[in-house]
Amino acid sequence: MQKNKSLSVREVGIMNTNKAYLGVYMALALAANVAYHALVSNLFT
């Protein structure tokens, strides 16, 4: 029982870490997308 509990806590920690990395990746992708559209609109207007 104790082993399963520690395993689940570890899995939750891994999931939270993955969510944090996913959030950072999505924020970077959004920033890159905004910068790209700003650059394109500056070049073609």
PDB file of C-alpha atoms in Angstrom, residues 12-28:
ATOM      1  CA  VAL A  12       1.691  13.141 -10.014  1.00  0.00           C
ATOM      2  CA  GLY A  13       5.013  14.999  -9.789  1.00  0.00           C
ATOM      3  CA  ILE A  14       5.969  13.817 -13.279  1.00  0.00           C
ATOM      4  CA  MET A  15       2.576  14.876 -14.635  1.00  0.00           C
ATOM      5  CA  ASN A  16       2.916  18.321 -13.052  1.00  0.00           C
ATOM      6  CA  THR A  17       6.405  18.690 -14.545  1.00  0.00           C
ATOM      7  CA  ASN A  18       5.079  17.704 -17.970  1.00  0.00           C
ATOM      8  CA  LYS A  19       2.239  20.233 -17.635  1.00  0.00           C
ATOM      9  CA  ALA A  20       4.759  22.942 -16.724  1.00  0.00           C
ATOM     10  CA  TYR A  21       6.909  22.140 -19.768  1.00  0.00           C
ATOM     11  CA  LEU A  22       3.800  22.058 -21.974  1.00  0.00           C
ATOM     12  CA  GLY A  23       2.721  25.455 -20.633  1.00  0.00           C
ATOM     13  CA  VAL A  24       6.157  26.944 -21.322  1.00  0.00           C
ATOM     14  CA  TYR A  25       6.205  25.421 -24.816  1.00  0.00           C
ATOM     15  CA  MET A  26       2.733  26.778 -25.606  1.00  0.00           C
ATOM     16  CA  ALA A  27       3.694  30.242 -24.326  1.00  0.00           C
ATOM     17  CA  LEU A  28       6.836  30.250 -26.488  1.00  0.00           C
TER      18      LEU A  28
END
